[in-house]
Amino acid sequence: MTTTPKPRVRFAPSPTGLLHVGNARTALYNWLFARHTGGQFILRIEDTDLERSQASYETQLMEDLHWLGINWDEGPSWDGLPGEGDHGPYRQSERLALYAEYTERLLAEGKAYRCFCTQEELEAERTHATQHHGPHVYSGRCRSLSQDAIEQNLAAGKPYAVRLKIEDRPLRFHDMVRGSVEFAAETVGDPVLVRSAIGGAAGLSKNEAGGVPVYNYVVTIDDALMDITHVIRGDDHISNTPKQVAIYHAFGWPVPEFAHLSTILGPDRERLSKRHGATSISTFRQMGYLPEALANYLALLGWGAEDGKTETFTLAELVPIFSLERVTPSPAIFDFDKLNWLNRYYLKLADPERVAKLAERQFCQHRPDIFPLWSSSELYTAEALAVLASQDPPIHLNRPSNTLIALRKEWFARLLALFVPAVDHLDQLPAKAAPVLGFNPESARRDPENAAILAADSARSVLGELAGRVRTHSGFVTPDDFKEWMKEIQAATGIKGKELYHPARIALTGAHSGPDFDKIIPLIEQGTALALGITGVRERIEQFVGV
Ligand code: GLU
């Protein structure tokens, strides 16, 4: 009895740029397929374009995969993760010697031939085809060169490419997403396997005649030698597939299953690009998206659950239900709103300490005037002790855990509890928290909506009254103090509602709307007391009114 071997799939990125969402989705679907079927997921780095490949991109892409929760069973060694499997090396640049051997074999078996056509001759063929509205495929002129002619050309040192002699046409393959795909005979010429050394070849893996094996050739050899059973990749490779199938046939190797994933488009249905917003995984990470949100979103880009409804899945939940049969061939539209929705969903579920760590990084980067909070060693001021004791509930410093740092952490947790629910991704936090952290009075006045509110006579009266009260107040301001002031100003001026509250709010927070005074005022005053460099309520209103 024979047993079907477990699937082996691979993700084969070229480290020539940052890992973007399209490739990350390819990696994810490969990974999900491998985990679902109990197969193996292999990472192969296609770094033969030495001019454009960079080691830093390779490291970054491995970090990005790891961050998303995608681990590999075989691949290049990296940062202590499982290194080589028994099908290595897993960097194409370390496999160069191998390809020449296979070229010799195809030439010797008459399955490939040397093509001595010059660039000019090939160009002339192309022009002729265009003029006659025919497809641009090589005529196969060098297929039938006599042995003598070949010897003479070689003796004369003429450069040559190696081409595959395609015998069986049309070329067909089975695609798990698209069904049977067929390429008509006249659309697939004899493909170049090894480019001539002359003619601007970009890679550096030379054969004995100085030629460079091309992507279609090396990818097929690598996939075959790595026993890849399913090739899951972007649909930009569909037109390469018949050539690869022909190479499998020439070697007599079993042809794998293919699954070509649709292109990802932006909301305007143009190919997704930076123009639409963030596209690289590392950018999403820097913006404070959670990996589980991004992984969940990528899974939905072309795949949907059987019930047609559920949209929130962890990777662990996806593994048992993922199947390539449910992957759609139609293009996927990248919907930033939906990604944001998922991110908010996962932010709500996430452990607050984890969110605090991620948020801290954002604050340190955007508000270095206030953060980092925990490394600072300022001592309590007498005022600070007073305000902490006057909080509701009071914060007593006689508890041993009540170190300044612990208090600051508690304060930060309260700040996050107020503002995290208001953001789509964590890098929006520093701006969202400006009502507490402080703001620039001039820019707040310049804001058109604020300016319109402040232009009213009533606004001027409110601010005048407010500043008067602030000046005569001693000690920290509580929400009750503020409420009292509002009542008094209303009684003194007859101004109420929006006319009263909007100018006051602008003076306190820099914006005419935002969280309740009850929530903001204690955070401001505690932040001041904890020596965080936050301007207190009195001072900021005085500053604002004085502008
Ligand atoms: N290095 C190729 C790419 O990044 C891999 C294509 C393939 O999966 O065959 O597009």
Coordinates of C-alpha atoms and ligand atoms in Angstrom, one line a residue:
M1 CA 0.0 0.0 0.0
T2 CA 1.4 3.4 -0.9
T3 CA 0.8 6.4 1.2
T4 CA 0.5 9.9 -0.3
P5 CA 3.4 12.0 0.8
K6 CA 2.6 15.0 3.0
P7 CA 2.4 18.3 1.1
R8 CA 5.6 20.4 0.9
V9 CA 5.1 24.0 0.1
R10 CA 7.4 26.9 -0.1
F11 CA 7.4 30.7 0.1
A12 CA 10.2 32.0 -2.2
P13 CA 10.6 35.7 -1.8
S14 CA 13.3 37.8 -3.4
P15 CA 14.9 40.0 -0.8
T16 CA 14.8 43.1 -3.0
G17 CA 12.5 45.2 -0.9
L18 CA 10.2 45.2 2.1
L19 CA 7.7 42.3 2.5
H20 CA 4.4 43.7 1.2
V21 CA 0.9 42.6 1.9
G22 CA 0.6 40.6 -1.4
N23 CA 3.6 38.4 -0.6
A24 CA 2.7 38.2 3.1
R25 CA -0.6 36.8 2.0
T26 CA 1.1 34.3 -0.2
A27 CA 3.3 33.2 2.7
L28 CA 0.3 33.0 5.0
Y29 CA -1.7 30.8 2.6
N30 CA 1.2 28.5 2.1
W31 CA 1.7 28.3 5.8
L32 CA -2.0 27.7 6.5
F33 CA -2.1 25.0 3.8
A34 CA 0.9 23.3 5.3
R35 CA -0.4 23.4 8.8
H36 CA -3.9 22.3 7.7
T37 CA -2.5 19.3 5.9
G38 CA 0.2 18.4 8.3
G39 CA 2.8 19.2 5.6
Q40 CA 6.0 21.2 5.6
F41 CA 6.4 24.9 5.0
I42 CA 9.7 25.9 3.5
L43 CA 11.3 29.3 3.2
R44 CA 13.6 29.8 0.2
I45 CA 15.3 33.0 -0.4
E46 CA 15.6 33.8 -4.1
D47 CA 18.5 36.2 -3.9
T48 CA 20.2 35.6 -7.3
D49 CA 19.6 39.2 -8.4
L50 CA 22.7 40.3 -6.5
E51 CA 22.4 43.9 -7.6
R52 CA 19.0 44.3 -6.0
S53 CA 19.1 41.7 -3.2
Q54 CA 20.1 43.0 0.3
A55 CA 20.8 41.0 3.4
S56 CA 18.9 43.6 5.4
Y57 CA 15.7 42.9 3.4
E58 CA 16.2 39.2 4.0
T59 CA 16.5 39.7 7.8
Q60 CA 13.5 42.1 7.8
L61 CA 11.3 39.7 5.9
M62 CA 12.1 36.9 8.3
E63 CA 11.3 39.2 11.2
D64 CA 8.1 40.2 9.5
L65 CA 7.0 36.6 9.0
H66 CA 7.9 35.7 12.5
W67 CA 6.0 38.7 13.8
L68 CA 2.9 37.7 11.8
G69 CA 3.1 34.2 13.5
I70 CA 4.4 32.4 10.4
N71 CA 7.1 30.0 11.2
W72 CA 8.9 27.7 8.8
D73 CA 10.0 24.1 9.0
E74 CA 13.0 24.4 6.7
G75 CA 14.8 27.5 5.6
P76 CA 18.0 29.5 6.1
S77 CA 19.2 29.7 9.6
W78 CA 18.0 32.8 11.4
D79 CA 18.2 34.1 14.9
G80 CA 18.2 30.7 16.6
L81 CA 15.2 29.5 14.7
P82 CA 15.3 26.1 13.0
G83 CA 18.0 26.4 10.4
E84 CA 18.6 24.2 7.4
G85 CA 16.4 21.1 6.7
D86 CA 17.7 18.3 4.6
H87 CA 16.9 20.0 1.3
G88 CA 19.2 22.9 1.6
P89 CA 20.8 25.2 0.9
Y90 CA 17.8 27.5 1.1
R91 CA 19.4 30.6 -0.3
Q92 CA 19.4 30.5 -4.1
S93 CA 22.8 32.2 -4.2
E94 CA 24.2 29.2 -2.4
R95 CA 22.8 26.8 -5.1
L96 CA 24.4 28.3 -8.2
A97 CA 26.8 25.4 -8.9
L98 CA 23.9 23.0 -9.1
Y99 CA 22.1 24.6 -12.1
A100 CA 25.0 24.2 -14.6
E101 CA 24.9 20.4 -14.1
Y102 CA 21.3 20.2 -15.1
T103 CA 21.9 22.4 -18.2
E104 CA 24.6 20.0 -19.3
R105 CA 22.1 17.1 -18.8
L106 CA 19.4 18.8 -20.9
L107 CA 21.9 19.7 -23.7
A108 CA 23.3 16.1 -23.7
E109 CA 19.8 14.6 -24.0
G110 CA 18.8 17.0 -26.8
K111 CA 16.1 18.6 -24.7
A112 CA 17.7 22.0 -24.8
Y113 CA 19.7 23.7 -27.5
R114 CA 22.2 26.5 -27.8
C115 CA 20.7 29.6 -29.3
F116 CA 23.3 31.9 -31.0
C117 CA 20.8 34.5 -32.1
T118 CA 22.0 38.0 -31.5
Q119 CA 20.0 40.7 -29.8
E120 CA 19.5 42.3 -33.1
E121 CA 18.2 39.2 -34.7
L122 CA 15.7 38.6 -31.9
E123 CA 14.7 42.2 -32.0
A124 CA 14.0 41.9 -35.8
E125 CA 11.8 38.8 -35.1
R126 CA 9.9 40.8 -32.5
T127 CA 9.3 43.7 -34.8
H128 CA 8.2 41.4 -37.6
A129 CA 5.7 39.7 -35.2
T130 CA 4.3 43.1 -34.1
Q131 CA 3.9 44.2 -37.7
H132 CA 2.0 41.1 -38.5
H133 CA 0.0 41.2 -35.3
G134 CA 1.4 37.9 -34.2
P135 CA 2.5 36.7 -30.7
H136 CA 6.1 37.5 -29.7
V137 CA 7.5 34.1 -29.4
Y138 CA 10.9 32.9 -30.6
S139 CA 10.9 31.2 -34.0
G140 CA 13.0 28.3 -32.9
R141 CA 15.6 29.1 -35.6
C142 CA 18.6 27.6 -33.7
R143 CA 16.7 24.4 -32.9
S144 CA 17.9 22.8 -36.1
L145 CA 21.5 24.0 -36.2
S146 CA 23.7 21.3 -37.4
Q147 CA 26.4 19.9 -35.1
D148 CA 29.0 21.4 -37.4
A149 CA 27.4 24.9 -37.2
I150 CA 27.3 24.6 -33.4
E151 CA 31.0 23.6 -33.2
Q152 CA 32.0 26.4 -35.5
N153 CA 30.0 29.0 -33.4
L154 CA 31.5 27.6 -30.2
A155 CA 35.0 27.7 -31.7
A156 CA 34.5 31.3 -32.8
G157 CA 33.6 32.1 -29.2
K158 CA 30.1 33.2 -30.1
P159 CA 27.9 33.8 -27.0
Y160 CA 24.8 31.7 -26.7
A161 CA 21.7 31.2 -24.6
V162 CA 20.4 27.8 -23.7
R163 CA 16.8 27.3 -24.7
L164 CA 14.4 24.5 -23.9
K165 CA 13.0 22.6 -26.8
I166 CA 9.3 22.4 -26.0
E167 CA 7.9 19.3 -27.6
D168 CA 4.4 19.0 -26.2
R169 CA 2.0 21.8 -26.9
P170 CA -0.4 23.2 -25.9
L171 CA 0.8 23.4 -22.3
R172 CA -1.7 22.7 -19.5
F173 CA -1.6 22.7 -15.8
H174 CA -4.1 22.3 -13.0
D175 CA -4.6 25.2 -10.8
M176 CA -6.4 24.6 -7.5
V177 CA -7.9 28.1 -7.6
R178 CA -8.6 28.5 -11.3
G179 CA -9.1 24.9 -12.5
S180 CA -7.5 23.8 -15.7
V181 CA -5.3 26.4 -17.4
E182 CA -4.1 26.0 -21.0
F183 CA -1.7 28.0 -23.1
A184 CA -2.1 27.8 -26.8
A185 CA 0.9 26.5 -28.8
E186 CA 1.6 29.8 -30.5
T187 CA 1.9 31.7 -27.2
V188 CA 4.8 29.8 -25.7
G189 CA 8.1 29.9 -27.5
D190 CA 11.1 27.9 -26.6
P191 CA 12.0 29.6 -23.3
V192 CA 15.5 30.7 -22.4
L193 CA 16.9 28.7 -19.5
V194 CA 20.3 30.2 -19.4
R195 CA 20.8 33.7 -20.7
S196 CA 23.7 34.6 -22.9
A197 CA 26.6 36.2 -21.1
I198 CA 26.3 39.1 -23.5
G199 CA 23.2 41.1 -23.6
G200 CA 22.9 42.7 -20.2
A201 CA 22.1 39.7 -18.0
A202 CA 21.5 41.0 -14.5
G203 CA 22.1 38.0 -12.2
L204 CA 25.5 36.7 -11.4
S205 CA 25.1 32.9 -11.4
K206 CA 27.2 32.1 -14.5
N207 CA 27.5 28.8 -16.2
E208 CA 30.7 27.6 -17.8
A209 CA 30.0 29.8 -20.9
G210 CA 29.3 32.8 -18.7
G211 CA 25.5 32.5 -19.0
V212 CA 23.0 33.2 -16.3
P213 CA 20.2 30.7 -15.5
V214 CA 16.8 32.5 -15.5
Y215 CA 14.1 32.6 -12.8
N216 CA 11.8 30.0 -14.6
Y217 CA 14.6 27.5 -14.8
V218 CA 16.1 27.8 -11.3
V219 CA 12.7 28.0 -9.6
T220 CA 11.7 24.7 -11.3
I221 CA 15.0 23.0 -10.4
D222 CA 14.7 24.2 -6.8
D223 CA 11.1 23.2 -6.4
A224 CA 11.8 19.8 -7.9
L225 CA 14.9 19.1 -5.7
M226 CA 13.0 20.4 -2.6
D227 CA 10.2 18.0 -3.4
I228 CA 7.6 20.8 -3.5
T229 CA 4.2 19.3 -4.1
H230 CA 2.1 22.5 -4.2
V231 CA 3.3 25.8 -5.7
I232 CA 1.1 28.6 -4.1
R233 CA 2.1 32.1 -5.3
G234 CA 0.8 35.3 -6.9
D235 CA -1.0 35.3 -10.2
D236 CA 1.7 37.4 -11.7
H237 CA 3.4 34.0 -12.2
I238 CA 0.7 32.4 -14.2
S239 CA 2.4 33.2 -17.5
N240 CA 5.6 31.6 -16.2
T241 CA 3.9 28.4 -15.3
P242 CA 3.7 26.8 -18.8
K243 CA 7.4 27.2 -19.2
Q244 CA 8.0 25.7 -15.8
V245 CA 5.7 22.8 -16.6
A246 CA 7.7 22.2 -19.8
I247 CA 10.9 22.1 -17.8
Y248 CA 9.4 19.5 -15.4
H249 CA 8.4 17.5 -18.5
A250 CA 11.9 17.8 -20.0
F251 CA 13.5 16.4 -16.8
G252 CA 10.7 13.8 -16.3
W253 CA 9.9 15.2 -12.9
P254 CA 6.4 15.1 -11.5
V255 CA 4.6 18.4 -12.0
P256 CA 3.3 19.9 -8.7
E257 CA -0.1 21.3 -8.1
F258 CA -0.3 25.0 -8.7
A259 CA -2.5 27.6 -6.9
H260 CA -2.2 31.2 -8.2
L261 CA -3.6 33.8 -5.8
S262 CA -5.3 36.9 -7.2
T263 CA -3.8 40.3 -7.4
I264 CA -4.5 42.7 -4.5
L265 CA -6.1 46.0 -5.6
G266 CA -6.6 49.3 -3.9
P267 CA -10.0 50.7 -3.1
D268 CA -9.9 52.4 -6.6
R269 CA -9.4 48.9 -8.2
E270 CA -5.9 49.8 -9.3
R271 CA -3.0 47.5 -8.3
L272 CA -2.3 48.1 -4.6
S273 CA 0.6 50.5 -4.2
K274 CA 2.1 52.9 -1.7
R275 CA -0.2 55.5 -3.2
H276 CA -3.1 53.9 -1.4
G277 CA -1.3 53.9 2.0
A278 CA 0.8 51.5 3.9
T279 CA 1.6 48.3 2.0
S280 CA 4.6 46.8 3.7
I281 CA 4.3 44.6 6.8
S282 CA 7.0 46.6 8.6
T283 CA 5.1 49.8 8.1
F284 CA 1.9 48.4 9.5
R285 CA 3.9 47.2 12.4
Q286 CA 5.4 50.6 13.0
M287 CA 1.9 52.1 12.8
G288 CA 0.8 50.0 15.7
Y289 CA -1.3 47.3 14.1
L290 CA -1.4 44.1 16.0
P291 CA 0.0 41.1 14.1
E292 CA -3.2 39.0 14.8
A293 CA -5.3 41.8 13.2
L294 CA -3.1 41.9 10.1
A295 CA -2.8 38.1 9.8
N296 CA -6.6 37.8 10.2
Y297 CA -7.1 40.5 7.5
L298 CA -4.6 38.9 5.1
A299 CA -6.4 35.6 5.5
L300 CA -9.7 37.2 4.3
L301 CA -8.0 38.7 1.2
G302 CA -9.3 36.1 -1.2
W303 CA -10.5 33.5 1.2
G304 CA -13.7 33.3 3.2
A305 CA -15.2 31.0 5.9
E306 CA -17.8 28.5 4.8
D307 CA -20.6 30.2 6.8
G308 CA -19.9 33.3 4.7
K309 CA -20.2 35.4 7.8
T310 CA -17.5 34.9 10.4
E311 CA -14.6 37.3 9.9
T312 CA -12.5 37.2 13.1
F313 CA -10.1 34.3 13.2
T314 CA -6.9 33.7 15.0
L315 CA -4.2 31.7 13.1
A316 CA -5.0 28.7 15.3
E317 CA -8.7 29.0 14.4
L318 CA -7.8 29.3 10.7
V319 CA -5.6 26.2 10.5
P320 CA -8.4 23.6 10.7
I321 CA -10.8 25.4 8.3
F322 CA -8.5 26.9 5.7
S323 CA -8.7 25.3 2.2
L324 CA -7.4 26.4 -1.2
E325 CA -10.7 25.4 -2.7
R326 CA -12.3 28.3 -0.9
V327 CA -9.8 30.8 -2.4
T328 CA -11.3 33.0 -5.0
P329 CA -9.7 33.8 -8.3
S330 CA -11.2 37.3 -8.4
P331 CA -9.0 40.2 -7.4
A332 CA -9.1 41.1 -3.7
I333 CA -9.7 44.7 -2.8
F334 CA -7.6 46.0 0.1
D335 CA -10.1 47.6 2.5
F336 CA -8.2 49.7 5.1
D337 CA -11.4 50.3 7.0
K338 CA -11.9 46.7 7.6
L339 CA -8.3 46.2 8.7
N340 CA -8.9 49.1 11.1
W341 CA -12.0 47.5 12.4
L342 CA -10.2 44.2 13.0
N343 CA -7.3 46.1 14.7
R344 CA -9.7 47.8 17.0
Y345 CA -11.3 44.4 17.7
Y346 CA -8.0 42.8 18.7
L347 CA -6.8 45.9 20.6
K348 CA -9.9 45.4 22.8
L349 CA -9.1 41.8 23.4
A350 CA -5.4 42.2 23.9
D351 CA -3.8 42.0 27.3
P352 CA -3.5 45.6 28.5
E353 CA 0.1 45.2 29.5
R354 CA 1.0 44.1 26.0
V355 CA -0.8 47.1 24.6
A356 CA 0.9 49.4 27.1
K357 CA 4.3 48.2 25.9
L358 CA 3.5 48.8 22.3
A359 CA 1.8 52.1 23.1
E360 CA 4.8 53.3 25.1
R361 CA 7.0 52.9 22.0
Q362 CA 4.7 55.2 20.1
F363 CA 4.6 57.8 22.8
C364 CA 8.4 57.7 23.3
Q365 CA 8.8 58.3 19.6
H366 CA 6.2 61.1 19.2
R367 CA 6.3 62.8 22.6
P368 CA 9.9 62.5 23.8
D369 CA 9.2 65.6 25.9
I370 CA 7.0 63.5 28.2
F371 CA 8.0 59.9 27.6
P372 CA 9.6 57.5 28.6
L373 CA 7.9 57.5 31.9
W374 CA 9.6 54.6 33.7
S375 CA 13.2 55.4 33.6
S376 CA 12.9 58.8 35.2
S377 CA 13.8 59.2 38.9
E378 CA 12.3 62.5 39.9
L379 CA 11.3 62.7 43.5
Y380 CA 7.9 63.5 44.7
T381 CA 7.2 67.1 45.2
A382 CA 5.1 68.3 48.2
E383 CA 2.4 69.3 45.7
A384 CA 2.5 65.9 44.1
L385 CA 2.0 64.2 47.4
A386 CA -1.0 66.4 48.1
V387 CA -2.7 65.8 44.7
L388 CA -2.1 62.1 44.9
A389 CA -3.7 62.0 48.4
S390 CA -6.6 64.0 47.2
Q391 CA -7.5 61.7 44.3
D392 CA -10.6 59.6 44.4
P393 CA -9.7 57.0 45.4
P394 CA -6.8 58.6 47.2
I395 CA -3.3 57.4 46.4
H396 CA -1.3 56.8 49.6
L397 CA 2.4 56.7 49.3
N398 CA 2.8 54.5 52.3
R399 CA 2.0 51.4 50.3
P400 CA 5.4 49.8 49.5
S401 CA 4.4 49.3 45.8
N402 CA 3.6 53.0 45.4
T403 CA 6.9 53.9 43.9
L404 CA 6.8 56.8 41.5
I405 CA 7.3 54.4 38.6
A406 CA 4.4 52.2 39.7
L407 CA 2.2 55.3 40.0
R408 CA 3.2 56.5 36.6
K409 CA 2.4 53.0 35.2
E410 CA -1.0 53.2 36.7
W411 CA -1.5 56.7 35.3
F412 CA -0.4 55.4 31.9
A413 CA -2.9 52.5 32.1
R414 CA -5.7 55.0 32.8
L415 CA -4.5 57.2 29.9
L416 CA -4.7 54.2 27.6
A417 CA -8.0 53.0 28.9
L418 CA -9.4 56.4 27.8
F419 CA -7.7 56.7 24.4
V420 CA -7.0 53.3 23.0
P421 CA -10.7 52.7 22.2
A422 CA -10.5 55.9 20.2
V423 CA -7.8 54.8 17.8
D424 CA -7.6 52.6 14.7
H425 CA -3.8 51.9 15.3
L426 CA -1.5 52.8 18.1
D427 CA 0.5 55.5 16.3
Q428 CA -2.6 57.7 16.5
L429 CA -2.4 57.6 20.3
P430 CA 0.0 60.6 20.9
A431 CA -2.2 62.9 18.9
K432 CA -5.4 61.5 20.4
A433 CA -4.0 62.0 23.9
A434 CA -3.0 65.6 23.3
P435 CA -6.0 66.8 25.4
V436 CA -4.2 65.3 28.3
L437 CA -0.5 65.5 27.3
G438 CA -0.7 69.1 26.2
F439 CA -1.0 71.0 23.0
N440 CA 0.3 74.1 21.2
P441 CA -1.9 77.0 22.0
E442 CA -1.2 78.9 18.7
S443 CA -2.0 75.9 16.5
A444 CA -5.1 75.2 18.6
R445 CA -6.3 78.8 17.9
R446 CA -5.4 78.5 14.2
D447 CA -7.5 75.4 13.7
P448 CA -10.4 76.6 11.6
E449 CA -13.2 75.1 13.7
N450 CA -11.7 76.4 16.9
A451 CA -11.1 79.8 15.3
A452 CA -14.8 80.1 14.4
I453 CA -15.8 79.3 17.9
L454 CA -13.3 81.6 19.5
A455 CA -14.3 84.5 17.2
A456 CA -17.6 84.9 19.0
D457 CA -17.9 87.6 21.7
S458 CA -19.4 85.1 24.0
A459 CA -16.3 83.0 23.7
R460 CA -14.1 85.9 24.7
S461 CA -16.3 86.5 27.8
V462 CA -16.2 82.8 28.8
L463 CA -12.4 82.7 28.5
G464 CA -12.0 86.0 30.5
E465 CA -14.2 84.6 33.3
L466 CA -12.4 81.3 33.2
A467 CA -9.0 82.9 33.4
G468 CA -10.1 85.0 36.3
R469 CA -11.2 81.9 38.3
V470 CA -8.1 80.0 37.4
R471 CA -5.8 82.8 38.6
T472 CA -7.4 82.9 42.1
H473 CA -7.6 79.2 42.5
S474 CA -5.0 77.5 44.6
G475 CA -3.9 73.9 44.5
F476 CA -4.9 71.3 42.0
V477 CA -8.1 71.5 40.0
T478 CA -10.7 68.8 40.4
P479 CA -13.5 68.0 38.0
D480 CA -15.8 69.5 40.7
D481 CA -13.9 72.8 40.7
F482 CA -14.2 72.9 36.9
K483 CA -18.0 72.2 37.0
E484 CA -18.4 74.9 39.7
W485 CA -16.6 77.4 37.5
M486 CA -18.8 76.6 34.5
K487 CA -21.9 77.1 36.7
E488 CA -20.6 80.4 38.0
I489 CA -19.7 81.6 34.5
Q490 CA -23.1 80.7 33.2
A491 CA -24.8 82.6 36.1
A492 CA -22.5 85.6 35.6
T493 CA -22.8 85.9 31.8
G494 CA -25.9 84.0 30.8
I495 CA -23.9 82.0 28.3
K496 CA -24.6 78.3 28.3
G497 CA -24.5 75.1 26.3
K498 CA -22.0 75.0 23.4
E499 CA -21.2 78.7 23.7
L500 CA -20.0 78.0 27.2
Y501 CA -18.4 74.6 26.9
H502 CA -16.6 74.8 23.6
P503 CA -14.3 77.7 24.3
A504 CA -13.6 76.3 27.8
R505 CA -12.8 72.9 26.3
I506 CA -10.5 74.5 23.7
A507 CA -8.6 76.3 26.4
L508 CA -8.2 73.1 28.4
T509 CA -7.6 70.5 25.7
G510 CA -6.9 72.3 22.4
A511 CA -10.0 70.9 20.8
H512 CA -13.7 71.7 21.1
S513 CA -14.8 68.1 21.5
G514 CA -13.3 65.1 23.2
P515 CA -13.6 63.0 26.4
D516 CA -15.5 64.2 29.4
F517 CA -13.9 66.8 31.7
D518 CA -14.3 64.3 34.5
K519 CA -11.9 61.9 32.8
I520 CA -9.4 64.4 31.4
I521 CA -8.9 66.7 34.4
P522 CA -7.7 64.0 36.8
L523 CA -5.4 62.7 34.2
I524 CA -3.9 66.1 33.6
E525 CA -3.5 66.9 37.2
Q526 CA -2.1 63.5 38.1
G527 CA 0.3 63.7 35.2
T528 CA 1.5 67.0 36.5
A529 CA 1.8 65.6 40.1
L530 CA 3.8 62.6 38.8
A531 CA 6.4 65.0 37.3
L532 CA 5.7 63.9 33.8
G533 CA 6.2 67.3 32.3
I534 CA 2.5 67.8 31.7
T535 CA 1.3 71.3 32.1
G536 CA -1.4 71.5 34.8
V537 CA -5.0 72.7 34.3
R538 CA -4.4 76.2 35.7
E539 CA -1.2 76.9 33.9
R540 CA -2.5 75.7 30.5
I541 CA -5.6 77.8 30.7
E542 CA -3.6 80.8 31.7
Q543 CA -1.2 80.2 28.8
F544 CA -4.0 79.7 26.3
V545 CA -5.9 82.8 27.4
G546 CA -2.7 84.8 27.4
V547 CA -1.9 84.0 23.8
Ligands
GLU1 N1 11.0 35.0 -6.1 C1 9.8 35.0 -6.8 C2 8.9 36.2 -6.4 O1 9.2 36.7 -5.4 C3 9.1 33.7 -6.5 C4 8.1 33.3 -7.4 C5 7.5 31.9 -7.1 O2 6.9 31.7 -6.0 O3 7.7 31.0 -7.9 O4 8.1 36.6 -7.1

